[in-house]
C-alpha atoms as an extended CHARMM CRD file, in Angstrom:
* protein
*
       160  EXT
         1         1  MET       CA            133.4610000000       73.2440000000      111.7580000000  PROA      1               0.0000000000
         2         2  PRO       CA            131.7810000000       76.6680000000      111.6610000000  PROA      2               0.0000000000
         3         3  ARG       CA            128.5590000000       77.0760000000      109.8090000000  PROA      3               0.0000000000
         4         4  PRO       CA            129.0030000000       78.8170000000      106.4230000000  PROA      4               0.0000000000
         5         5  GLN       CA            127.7750000000       82.3960000000      106.1880000000  PROA      5               0.0000000000
         6         6  THR       CA            124.6750000000       82.8560000000      104.0850000000  PROA      6               0.0000000000
         7         7  PRO       CA            125.2330000000       85.3360000000      101.2730000000  PROA      7               0.0000000000
         8         8  ALA       CA            123.4160000000       88.6670000000      101.3440000000  PROA      8               0.0000000000
         9         9  PHE       CA            120.2750000000       88.8330000000       99.2390000000  PROA      9               0.0000000000
        10        10  ASP       CA            120.9060000000       89.5600000000       95.5670000000  PROA      10              0.0000000000
        11        11  LYS       CA            118.9980000000       92.8250000000       95.2180000000  PROA      11              0.0000000000
        12        12  GLY       CA            118.9690000000       93.8040000000       91.5740000000  PROA      12              0.0000000000
        13        13  LYS       CA            116.4230000000       96.6300000000       91.6850000000  PROA      13              0.0000000000
        14        14  VAL       CA            114.8080000000       97.7980000000       94.9290000000  PROA      14              0.0000000000
        15        15  VAL       CA            111.2300000000       98.8980000000       94.2580000000  PROA      15              0.0000000000
        16        16  ALA       CA            109.8490000000       99.7190000000       97.7050000000  PROA      16              0.0000000000
        17        17  GLU       CA            111.6090000000      100.0880000000      101.0280000000  PROA      17              0.0000000000
        18        18  ASN       CA            110.3360000000      100.3860000000      104.5900000000  PROA      18              0.0000000000
        19        19  ARG       CA            113.0430000000      102.6070000000      106.0740000000  PROA      19              0.0000000000
        20        20  ARG       CA            111.1910000000      103.2160000000      109.3320000000  PROA      20              0.0000000000
        21        21  ALA       CA            111.0860000000       99.5020000000      110.1980000000  PROA      21              0.0000000000
        22        22  ARG       CA            114.6950000000       99.4050000000      111.4220000000  PROA      22              0.0000000000
        23        23  TYR       CA            113.9370000000      102.3700000000      113.7000000000  PROA      23              0.0000000000
        24        24  ASP       CA            110.6750000000      100.9970000000      115.1200000000  PROA      24              0.0000000000
        25        25  TYR       CA            111.7750000000       97.3640000000      115.4960000000  PROA      25              0.0000000000
        26        26  ALA       CA            114.8280000000       95.5450000000      116.8000000000  PROA      26              0.0000000000
        27        27  ILE       CA            115.4850000000       93.2200000000      113.8670000000  PROA      27              0.0000000000
        28        28  GLU       CA            116.3930000000       89.6740000000      114.9180000000  PROA      28              0.0000000000
        29        29  ASP       CA            116.4690000000       87.7610000000      111.6380000000  PROA      29              0.0000000000
        30        30  THR       CA            115.7300000000       88.3770000000      107.9520000000  PROA      30              0.0000000000
        31        31  PHE       CA            114.2440000000       86.0830000000      105.3160000000  PROA      31              0.0000000000
        32        32  GLU       CA            113.8890000000       86.3000000000      101.5660000000  PROA      32              0.0000000000
        33        33  ALA       CA            110.3860000000       85.4080000000      100.4360000000  PROA      33              0.0000000000
        34        34  GLY       CA            108.8350000000       85.1590000000       97.0280000000  PROA      34              0.0000000000
        35        35  ILE       CA            105.5700000000       86.9630000000       96.4790000000  PROA      35              0.0000000000
        36        36  ALA       CA            102.5660000000       85.7120000000       94.4990000000  PROA      36              0.0000000000
        37        37  LEU       CA            101.5830000000       88.5280000000       92.1220000000  PROA      37              0.0000000000
        38        38  THR       CA             99.3200000000       88.9510000000       89.1250000000  PROA      38              0.0000000000
        39        39  GLY       CA            100.6250000000       90.2650000000       85.7910000000  PROA      39              0.0000000000
        40        40  THR       CA             99.5510000000       93.8780000000       86.2500000000  PROA      40              0.0000000000
        41        41  GLU       CA            101.0960000000       93.9640000000       89.7410000000  PROA      41              0.0000000000
        42        42  VAL       CA            104.4670000000       92.8940000000       88.3490000000  PROA      42              0.0000000000
        43        43  LYS       CA            104.2480000000       95.5520000000       85.6250000000  PROA      43              0.0000000000
        44        44  ALA       CA            103.3850000000       98.2570000000       88.1760000000  PROA      44              0.0000000000
        45        45  LEU       CA            106.3500000000       97.1810000000       90.3410000000  PROA      45              0.0000000000
        46        46  ARG       CA            108.6870000000       97.2510000000       87.3360000000  PROA      46              0.0000000000
        47        47  PHE       CA            107.6800000000      100.8910000000       86.8330000000  PROA      47              0.0000000000
        48        48  GLY       CA            108.8710000000      101.5340000000       90.4160000000  PROA      48              0.0000000000
        49        49  GLU       CA            105.4470000000      102.0030000000       91.9530000000  PROA      49              0.0000000000
        50        50  GLY       CA            104.5180000000      100.4350000000       95.2700000000  PROA      50              0.0000000000
        51        51  SER       CA            104.6730000000      101.0790000000       98.9830000000  PROA      51              0.0000000000
        52        52  ILE       CA            105.1500000000       98.8880000000      102.0490000000  PROA      52              0.0000000000
        53        53  ALA       CA            105.3660000000      101.7030000000      104.6160000000  PROA      53              0.0000000000
        54        54  GLU       CA            102.3700000000      100.5810000000      106.7180000000  PROA      54              0.0000000000
        55        55  SER       CA            102.4180000000       96.9030000000      105.8160000000  PROA      55              0.0000000000
        56        56  TYR       CA            103.0560000000       93.8080000000      107.9130000000  PROA      56              0.0000000000
        57        57  ALA       CA            102.9050000000       90.0560000000      107.4840000000  PROA      57              0.0000000000
        58        58  GLU       CA            100.8560000000       87.5090000000      109.3910000000  PROA      58              0.0000000000
        59        59  VAL       CA            100.5470000000       83.7360000000      109.5680000000  PROA      59              0.0000000000
        60        60  LYS       CA             97.1510000000       82.2720000000      108.5920000000  PROA      60              0.0000000000
        61        61  ASP       CA             96.5170000000       78.5430000000      108.0930000000  PROA      61              0.0000000000
        62        62  GLU       CA            100.1830000000       77.5550000000      107.6360000000  PROA      62              0.0000000000
        63        63  GLU       CA            100.6850000000       80.3560000000      105.0900000000  PROA      63              0.0000000000
        64        64  ILE       CA            102.1860000000       83.8230000000      105.3860000000  PROA      64              0.0000000000
        65        65  TRP       CA            100.3380000000       86.8210000000      103.9300000000  PROA      65              0.0000000000
        66        66  LEU       CA            101.5470000000       90.3490000000      103.2640000000  PROA      66              0.0000000000
        67        67  ILE       CA             98.8410000000       92.6900000000      104.5280000000  PROA      67              0.0000000000
        68        68  ASN       CA             98.2480000000       96.3650000000      103.6830000000  PROA      68              0.0000000000
        69        69  SER       CA            100.9350000000       96.6910000000      101.0080000000  PROA      69              0.0000000000
        70        70  ASN       CA             99.9870000000       99.1230000000       98.2740000000  PROA      70              0.0000000000
        71        71  ILE       CA            100.7360000000       98.3730000000       94.6280000000  PROA      71              0.0000000000
        72        72  PRO       CA             98.7290000000      100.9140000000       92.6090000000  PROA      72              0.0000000000
        73        73  GLU       CA             96.7670000000       99.8600000000       89.5370000000  PROA      73              0.0000000000
        74        74  PHE       CA             98.7810000000       99.5710000000       86.3440000000  PROA      74              0.0000000000
        75        75  SER       CA             98.1510000000      102.6260000000       84.1760000000  PROA      75              0.0000000000
        76        76  HSD       CA             97.8830000000      100.6410000000       80.9250000000  PROA      76              0.0000000000
        77        77  GLY       CA             95.8440000000       97.8150000000       82.4470000000  PROA      77              0.0000000000
        78        78  ASN       CA             92.3540000000       96.8790000000       81.3190000000  PROA      78              0.0000000000
        79        79  ARG       CA             89.2680000000       95.7770000000       83.2360000000  PROA      79              0.0000000000
        80        80  HSD       CA             91.2580000000       92.8330000000       84.6830000000  PROA      80              0.0000000000
        81        81  ASN       CA             93.4900000000       95.1840000000       86.6740000000  PROA      81              0.0000000000
        82        82  HSD       CA             94.3590000000       94.1760000000       90.2490000000  PROA      82              0.0000000000
        83        83  GLU       CA             93.0820000000       95.5270000000       93.5610000000  PROA      83              0.0000000000
        84        84  PRO       CA             95.7840000000       97.8420000000       95.0340000000  PROA      84              0.0000000000
        85        85  LYS       CA             95.6600000000       96.7980000000       98.7260000000  PROA      85              0.0000000000
        86        86  ARG       CA             94.7590000000       93.1230000000       98.4970000000  PROA      86              0.0000000000
        87        87  PRO       CA             96.5400000000       90.5860000000      100.7620000000  PROA      87              0.0000000000
        88        88  ARG       CA             99.3860000000       88.8750000000       98.9090000000  PROA      88              0.0000000000
        89        89  LYS       CA            100.6970000000       85.4010000000       99.6430000000  PROA      89              0.0000000000
        90        90  LEU       CA            104.3910000000       85.1090000000      100.5240000000  PROA      90              0.0000000000
        91        91  LEU       CA            106.2610000000       82.0310000000       99.3380000000  PROA      91              0.0000000000
        92        92  LEU       CA            108.5300000000       80.4290000000      101.9440000000  PROA      92              0.0000000000
        93        93  LYS       CA            109.6530000000       76.9120000000      102.8040000000  PROA      93              0.0000000000
        94        94  GLU       CA            107.6620000000       74.9720000000      105.3930000000  PROA      94              0.0000000000
        95        95  ARG       CA            110.4930000000       75.0250000000      107.9300000000  PROA      95              0.0000000000
        96        96  GLU       CA            110.8010000000       78.8050000000      107.6300000000  PROA      96              0.0000000000
        97        97  ILE       CA            107.0370000000       79.2270000000      108.0400000000  PROA      97              0.0000000000
        98        98  ALA       CA            107.0950000000       77.0170000000      111.1500000000  PROA      98              0.0000000000
        99        99  LYS       CA            109.9920000000       79.0150000000      112.6020000000  PROA      99              0.0000000000
       100       100  LEU       CA            108.2490000000       82.3340000000      111.9450000000  PROA      100             0.0000000000
       101       101  HSD       CA            104.9360000000       81.0530000000      113.3090000000  PROA      101             0.0000000000
       102       102  GLY       CA            106.6260000000       79.8830000000      116.5210000000  PROA      102             0.0000000000
       103       103  ALA       CA            108.4230000000       83.1970000000      117.0270000000  PROA      103             0.0000000000
       104       104  VAL       CA            105.2730000000       85.2280000000      116.4480000000  PROA      104             0.0000000000
       105       105  ALA       CA            103.0710000000       83.0100000000      118.6300000000  PROA      105             0.0000000000
       106       106  ARG       CA            105.4300000000       82.3710000000      121.5710000000  PROA      106             0.0000000000
       107       107  GLN       CA            107.7820000000       85.3310000000      121.7020000000  PROA      107             0.0000000000
       108       108  GLY       CA            105.4230000000       88.1190000000      120.6140000000  PROA      108             0.0000000000
       109       109  MET       CA            107.5290000000       89.1410000000      117.6490000000  PROA      109             0.0000000000
       110       110  THR       CA            106.3230000000       90.8920000000      114.4900000000  PROA      110             0.0000000000
       111       111  LEU       CA            106.8510000000       90.0940000000      110.8120000000  PROA      111             0.0000000000
       112       112  VAL       CA            107.8430000000       93.3130000000      109.0540000000  PROA      112             0.0000000000
       113       113  PRO       CA            108.6420000000       93.6580000000      105.3400000000  PROA      113             0.0000000000
       114       114  LEU       CA            111.8500000000       95.6580000000      104.8350000000  PROA      114             0.0000000000
       115       115  SER       CA            111.9000000000       95.8990000000      101.0390000000  PROA      115             0.0000000000
       116       116  ILE       CA            110.4380000000       94.6330000000       97.7760000000  PROA      116             0.0000000000
       117       117  TYR       CA            112.9730000000       94.0870000000       95.0280000000  PROA      117             0.0000000000
       118       118  PHE       CA            113.7080000000       92.1420000000       91.8690000000  PROA      118             0.0000000000
       119       119  ASN       CA            116.5390000000       89.6130000000       92.1930000000  PROA      119             0.0000000000
       120       120  GLY       CA            119.1070000000       88.7520000000       89.5430000000  PROA      120             0.0000000000
       121       121  ARG       CA            116.6940000000       86.4010000000       87.7660000000  PROA      121             0.0000000000
       122       122  GLY       CA            113.9810000000       89.0720000000       87.5820000000  PROA      122             0.0000000000
       123       123  ARG       CA            111.7220000000       87.5720000000       90.2660000000  PROA      123             0.0000000000
       124       124  ALA       CA            109.9150000000       89.8480000000       92.7260000000  PROA      124             0.0000000000
       125       125  LYS       CA            111.0670000000       89.1570000000       96.2790000000  PROA      125             0.0000000000
       126       126  VAL       CA            110.2630000000       90.5340000000       99.7330000000  PROA      126             0.0000000000
       127       127  GLU       CA            112.8870000000       90.9240000000      102.4400000000  PROA      127             0.0000000000
       128       128  LEU       CA            110.9460000000       89.9170000000      105.5390000000  PROA      128             0.0000000000
       129       129  ALA       CA            112.2700000000       90.6240000000      109.0320000000  PROA      129             0.0000000000
       130       130  LEU       CA            111.4340000000       89.0900000000      112.3600000000  PROA      130             0.0000000000
       131       131  GLY       CA            111.5470000000       91.9360000000      114.8630000000  PROA      131             0.0000000000
       132       132  LYS       CA            110.5420000000       93.0090000000      118.3170000000  PROA      132             0.0000000000
       133       133  GLY       CA            108.9040000000       96.4090000000      118.7420000000  PROA      133             0.0000000000
       134       134  ARG       CA            110.9480000000       99.1230000000      120.4380000000  PROA      134             0.0000000000
       135       135  LYS       CA            109.5490000000      101.3850000000      123.1100000000  PROA      135             0.0000000000
       136       136  HSD       CA            110.1810000000      105.1320000000      122.9420000000  PROA      136             0.0000000000
       137       137  HSD       CA            113.0890000000      105.0390000000      125.3980000000  PROA      137             0.0000000000
       138       138  ASP       CA            114.6420000000      102.1110000000      123.4850000000  PROA      138             0.0000000000
       139       139  LYS       CA            114.5390000000      104.1640000000      120.2930000000  PROA      139             0.0000000000
       140       140  ARG       CA            116.3330000000      107.0420000000      122.0280000000  PROA      140             0.0000000000
       141       141  GLU       CA            118.9530000000      104.7000000000      123.4440000000  PROA      141             0.0000000000
       142       142  HSD       CA            119.4850000000      103.1060000000      120.0400000000  PROA      142             0.0000000000
       143       143  GLU       CA            119.9610000000      106.5450000000      118.4360000000  PROA      143             0.0000000000
       144       144  LYS       CA            122.5190000000      107.5440000000      121.1020000000  PROA      144             0.0000000000
       145       145  GLU       CA            124.4450000000      104.3120000000      120.5680000000  PROA      145             0.0000000000
       146       146  LYS       CA            124.4150000000      104.7860000000      116.7980000000  PROA      146             0.0000000000
       147       147  ASP       CA            125.6190000000      108.4060000000      117.1250000000  PROA      147             0.0000000000
       148       148  TRP       CA            128.4010000000      107.3580000000      119.4930000000  PROA      148             0.0000000000
       149       149  LYS       CA            129.6160000000      104.6510000000      117.1020000000  PROA      149             0.0000000000
       150       150  ARG       CA            129.6350000000      107.1510000000      114.2380000000  PROA      150             0.0000000000
       151       151  GLU       CA            131.5690000000      109.6900000000      116.3600000000  PROA      151             0.0000000000
       152       152  ALA       CA            134.0740000000      107.0540000000      117.5360000000  PROA      152             0.0000000000
       153       153  ALA       CA            134.7030000000      105.9700000000      113.9410000000  PROA      153             0.0000000000
       154       154  ARG       CA            135.2260000000      109.6040000000      112.9410000000  PROA      154             0.0000000000
       155       155  LEU       CA            137.7080000000      110.1510000000      115.7810000000  PROA      155             0.0000000000
       156       156  LEU       CA            139.6620000000      107.0010000000      114.9330000000  PROA      156             0.0000000000
       157       157  ARG       CA            139.7530000000      107.9250000000      111.2660000000  PROA      157             0.0000000000
       158       158  ASP       CA            141.0240000000      111.4620000000      112.0140000000  PROA      158             0.0000000000
       159       159  ARG       CA            143.7600000000      110.3140000000      114.4050000000  PROA      159             0.0000000000
       160       160  GLY       CA            145.2520000000      107.8630000000      112.1200000000  PROA      160             0.0000000000
């Protein structure tokens, strides 16, 4: 019996997106991870502020951390406001952490965040991808392949 397809992530409101990640990395697998945030960080994200353009994730002591993500200070926060570029803990199941740790350690893959969004229940989530870095010639080849597929679809659509 075939394995059931997992549904796509329920992305209610996308806050931050790393659009360059799909260009720089060959994405193998994606995971949905919760993110441990403080109150002012959640409020800043709800206002649509935040960036994960230069961020990455790494495994430390059986935990996964989001490094170098920028969530600016909340404008109406007080002296207990958060630090904008602090490392943030990602919440995954133990089996997923073990799988990611093995892929990063043995196969030289990278953990790249693709987007931060709020799901249907209003929880902040990170779409985390396991990818392998592309060389310059791989990027060119990928672009050519993508252009050819787009052109072939256009030709088929026009002919009938």
